Amino acid sequence: MRIAIISASPRANSVTHRVALFLQNHLKQRTDHEIDMIDVRDYEMPLLQEVWTSVEKTPDSFKPLAEKMFGAEAFIMVTPEYNGTYTPAMKVIFDQFPKQSRKTFGIVTASPGAMGGMRATQQMQLLVAALFGILSPYMLVVPGVDKKFDEAGNLQDDHFRKAIDTFVNEFLWLAESVKGEHAPVLN
């Protein structure tokens, strides 16, 4: 299965990107799934004038991004909180490549503050529904992100590992179940 992690902070020294790096490495070590990183800083997305509905219909300069978006079978969205919501860069990416129908989504928010981007999770749930996605109910909210992860994405606070493991386990269970890669649980 192809999982795309979207690192949605446009800031040059993003502390939120640290979580995306950690999750990318963690998933690569733990699973055989193909893990793509989509860093919004790598793309100068235009204002929405045209929706791109396939790789072929995407302008050449954005075809590599289109291949990741259309090829992903599940997404992990990682964002800081901007005024109570996710970043405009996250919105633009999914506006350009909408209707990610029947794909699993995991929500991760992070902030140096005590709330960890909690308010953004509410808005992201609405976004996933609008994309016709399937939301993993376990979200990862990371308060004090600058103290939990170093610049290379290494976990610095081992007390936070349980929250990460719960998020990853539940996300993978759902994504694999949706793709039919899990044996059904029998009661």
Short mmCIF file of C-alpha atoms in Angstrom, two decimals:
data_model
loop_
_atom_site.label_atom_id
_atom_site.label_comp_id
_atom_site.label_asym_id
_atom_site.label_seq_id
_atom_site.Cartn_x
_atom_site.Cartn_y
_atom_site.Cartn_z
CA MET A 1 0.00 0.00 0.00
CA ARG A 2 1.17 3.53 -0.73
CA ILE A 3 0.87 5.97 2.15
CA ALA A 4 1.51 9.67 1.57
CA ILE A 5 2.50 11.83 4.54
CA ILE A 6 1.65 15.45 3.86
CA SER A 7 3.84 17.85 5.80
CA ALA A 8 1.71 20.98 5.59
CA SER A 9 3.81 23.66 7.27
CA PRO A 10 5.22 26.18 4.79
CA ARG A 11 7.68 27.59 7.34
CA ALA A 12 11.38 27.14 6.55
CA ASN A 13 12.26 25.87 10.05
CA SER A 14 9.02 24.03 10.72
CA VAL A 15 8.90 22.16 14.02
CA THR A 16 5.82 20.31 12.75
CA HIS A 17 7.88 18.79 9.91
CA ARG A 18 9.86 16.95 12.60
CA VAL A 19 6.81 14.81 13.34
CA ALA A 20 6.33 14.06 9.64
CA LEU A 21 9.98 12.94 9.39
CA PHE A 22 9.60 10.72 12.44
CA LEU A 23 6.43 9.09 11.09
CA GLN A 24 8.05 8.51 7.69
CA ASN A 25 11.04 6.74 9.25
CA HIS A 26 8.90 4.88 11.78
CA LEU A 27 6.55 3.52 9.10
CA LYS A 28 9.43 2.57 6.79
CA GLN A 29 11.09 0.60 9.61
CA ARG A 30 7.90 -1.02 10.81
CA THR A 31 6.01 -1.86 7.60
CA ASP A 32 6.56 -2.94 4.02
CA HIS A 33 4.29 -0.15 2.78
CA GLU A 34 5.62 2.46 0.37
CA ILE A 35 5.84 5.77 2.23
CA ASP A 36 5.89 9.05 0.26
CA MET A 37 6.58 12.45 1.81
CA ILE A 38 4.75 15.41 0.34
CA ASP A 39 6.34 18.54 1.78
CA VAL A 40 4.33 21.62 0.81
CA ARG A 41 7.55 23.64 0.81
CA ASP A 42 8.63 21.72 -2.30
CA TYR A 43 5.75 23.04 -4.43
CA GLU A 44 4.67 26.56 -5.31
CA MET A 45 1.00 25.77 -5.66
CA PRO A 46 -1.02 28.27 -7.70
CA LEU A 47 -4.27 29.76 -6.59
CA LEU A 48 -7.02 27.36 -7.51
CA GLN A 49 -8.16 27.97 -11.07
CA GLU A 50 -8.49 24.42 -12.28
CA VAL A 51 -8.99 21.12 -10.48
CA TRP A 52 -6.59 18.38 -11.54
CA THR A 53 -8.48 15.10 -11.82
CA SER A 54 -5.72 12.83 -13.14
CA VAL A 55 -1.96 12.76 -13.64
CA GLU A 56 -2.49 13.30 -17.37
CA LYS A 57 -4.60 16.42 -16.79
CA THR A 58 -2.04 17.95 -14.39
CA PRO A 59 0.48 20.54 -15.68
CA ASP A 60 3.92 19.01 -16.29
CA SER A 61 5.55 20.89 -13.40
CA PHE A 62 3.12 19.26 -10.95
CA LYS A 63 3.02 15.74 -12.41
CA PRO A 64 5.39 14.29 -9.74
CA LEU A 65 3.05 15.64 -7.05
CA ALA A 66 0.00 14.35 -8.95
CA GLU A 67 1.55 10.88 -9.11
CA LYS A 68 1.96 10.89 -5.32
CA MET A 69 -1.54 12.22 -4.68
CA PHE A 70 -3.36 9.91 -7.09
CA GLY A 71 -1.12 6.96 -6.24
CA ALA A 72 -1.63 7.23 -2.49
CA GLU A 73 -4.03 4.74 -1.00
CA ALA A 74 -3.91 6.42 2.42
CA PHE A 75 -2.82 9.79 3.78
CA ILE A 76 -1.36 11.05 7.04
CA MET A 77 -1.90 14.81 7.24
CA VAL A 78 0.57 16.62 9.51
CA THR A 79 -0.10 20.29 10.20
CA PRO A 80 0.46 23.06 12.71
CA GLU A 81 -2.52 25.07 13.83
CA TYR A 82 -3.09 28.38 12.07
CA ASN A 83 -5.80 30.45 13.76
CA GLY A 84 -7.78 27.42 14.89
CA THR A 85 -7.44 25.44 11.65
CA TYR A 86 -4.95 23.64 9.41
CA THR A 87 -2.60 25.48 7.04
CA PRO A 88 -3.79 27.08 3.81
CA ALA A 89 -1.16 24.94 2.04
CA MET A 90 -3.01 21.77 3.14
CA LYS A 91 -6.25 23.19 1.78
CA VAL A 92 -4.70 24.14 -1.56
CA ILE A 93 -3.21 20.66 -2.10
CA PHE A 94 -6.53 18.93 -1.53
CA ASP A 95 -8.42 21.58 -3.52
CA GLN A 96 -6.15 20.83 -6.49
CA PHE A 97 -6.53 17.04 -6.04
CA PRO A 98 -10.02 16.58 -4.54
CA LYS A 99 -12.27 13.62 -3.87
CA GLN A 100 -9.85 11.12 -2.39
CA SER A 101 -12.75 8.71 -2.14
CA ARG A 102 -12.44 5.65 0.08
CA LYS A 103 -8.90 6.43 1.15
CA THR A 104 -7.91 6.30 4.80
CA PHE A 105 -6.79 9.52 6.49
CA GLY A 106 -4.85 10.00 9.70
CA ILE A 107 -4.75 13.41 11.36
CA VAL A 108 -1.65 14.74 13.14
CA THR A 109 -1.38 18.24 14.57
CA ALA A 110 1.58 19.76 16.37
CA SER A 111 2.47 22.95 18.15
CA PRO A 112 5.08 24.22 20.59
CA GLY A 113 2.13 25.25 22.76
CA ALA A 114 0.19 23.19 25.28
CA MET A 115 -2.80 22.48 23.00
CA GLY A 116 -0.78 20.81 20.23
CA GLY A 117 -3.03 22.07 17.46
CA MET A 118 -6.12 20.44 18.93
CA ARG A 119 -8.52 22.95 17.36
CA ALA A 120 -7.15 22.19 13.88
CA THR A 121 -8.22 18.53 14.26
CA GLN A 122 -11.85 19.61 14.25
CA GLN A 123 -11.50 21.42 10.94
CA MET A 124 -9.48 18.57 9.42
CA GLN A 125 -12.28 16.12 10.21
CA LEU A 126 -14.58 18.25 8.07
CA LEU A 127 -11.99 18.30 5.27
CA VAL A 128 -11.69 14.50 5.24
CA ALA A 129 -15.47 14.14 5.03
CA ALA A 130 -15.58 16.60 2.12
CA LEU A 131 -12.93 14.54 0.31
CA PHE A 132 -15.03 11.39 0.80
CA GLY A 133 -12.18 9.93 2.83
CA ILE A 134 -12.32 7.46 5.71
CA LEU A 135 -11.01 9.00 8.93
CA SER A 136 -9.05 7.06 11.50
CA PRO A 137 -10.68 8.02 14.81
CA TYR A 138 -7.33 8.01 16.61
CA MET A 139 -5.58 11.33 16.04
CA LEU A 140 -2.10 12.33 17.13
CA VAL A 141 -2.01 15.71 18.87
CA VAL A 142 1.56 16.81 19.70
CA PRO A 143 1.88 19.61 22.27
CA GLY A 144 5.41 20.85 22.94
CA VAL A 145 6.54 19.46 19.58
CA ASP A 146 9.84 21.36 19.76
CA LYS A 147 10.72 19.39 22.91
CA LYS A 148 9.41 16.00 21.77
CA PHE A 149 11.27 15.80 18.43
CA ASP A 150 14.67 17.10 17.31
CA GLU A 151 15.30 18.77 13.94
CA ALA A 152 16.05 15.41 12.28
CA GLY A 153 12.72 13.97 13.44
CA ASN A 154 14.09 11.84 16.27
CA LEU A 155 11.82 11.31 19.27
CA GLN A 156 13.30 13.04 22.32
CA ASP A 157 10.52 12.29 24.81
CA ASP A 158 10.05 8.54 25.18
CA HIS A 159 6.92 9.13 27.30
CA PHE A 160 5.21 10.17 24.06
CA ARG A 161 5.87 6.83 22.33
CA LYS A 162 2.60 5.27 23.56
CA ALA A 163 0.55 8.01 21.87
CA ILE A 164 2.51 7.53 18.64
CA ASP A 165 2.12 3.75 18.75
CA THR A 166 -1.62 3.99 19.34
CA PHE A 167 -2.03 6.41 16.43
CA VAL A 168 0.13 4.34 14.05
CA ASN A 169 -1.40 0.98 15.03
CA GLU A 170 -4.97 2.20 14.62
CA PHE A 171 -4.23 4.06 11.38
CA LEU A 172 -2.52 1.02 9.85
CA TRP A 173 -5.26 -1.33 11.01
CA LEU A 174 -7.92 0.83 9.34
CA ALA A 175 -5.93 1.52 6.16
CA GLU A 176 -5.04 -2.15 5.72
CA SER A 177 -8.63 -3.19 6.43
CA VAL A 178 -9.98 -0.74 3.85
CA LYS A 179 -7.52 -2.11 1.30
CA GLY A 180 -8.42 -5.69 2.20
CA GLU A 181 -4.92 -6.45 3.51
CA HIS A 182 -6.12 -7.44 6.99
CA ALA A 183 -7.81 -10.63 7.98
CA PRO A 184 -11.24 -9.85 9.42
CA VAL A 185 -11.59 -9.92 13.18
CA LEU A 186 -13.92 -12.74 14.16
CA ASN A 187 -15.89 -12.68 17.39
#
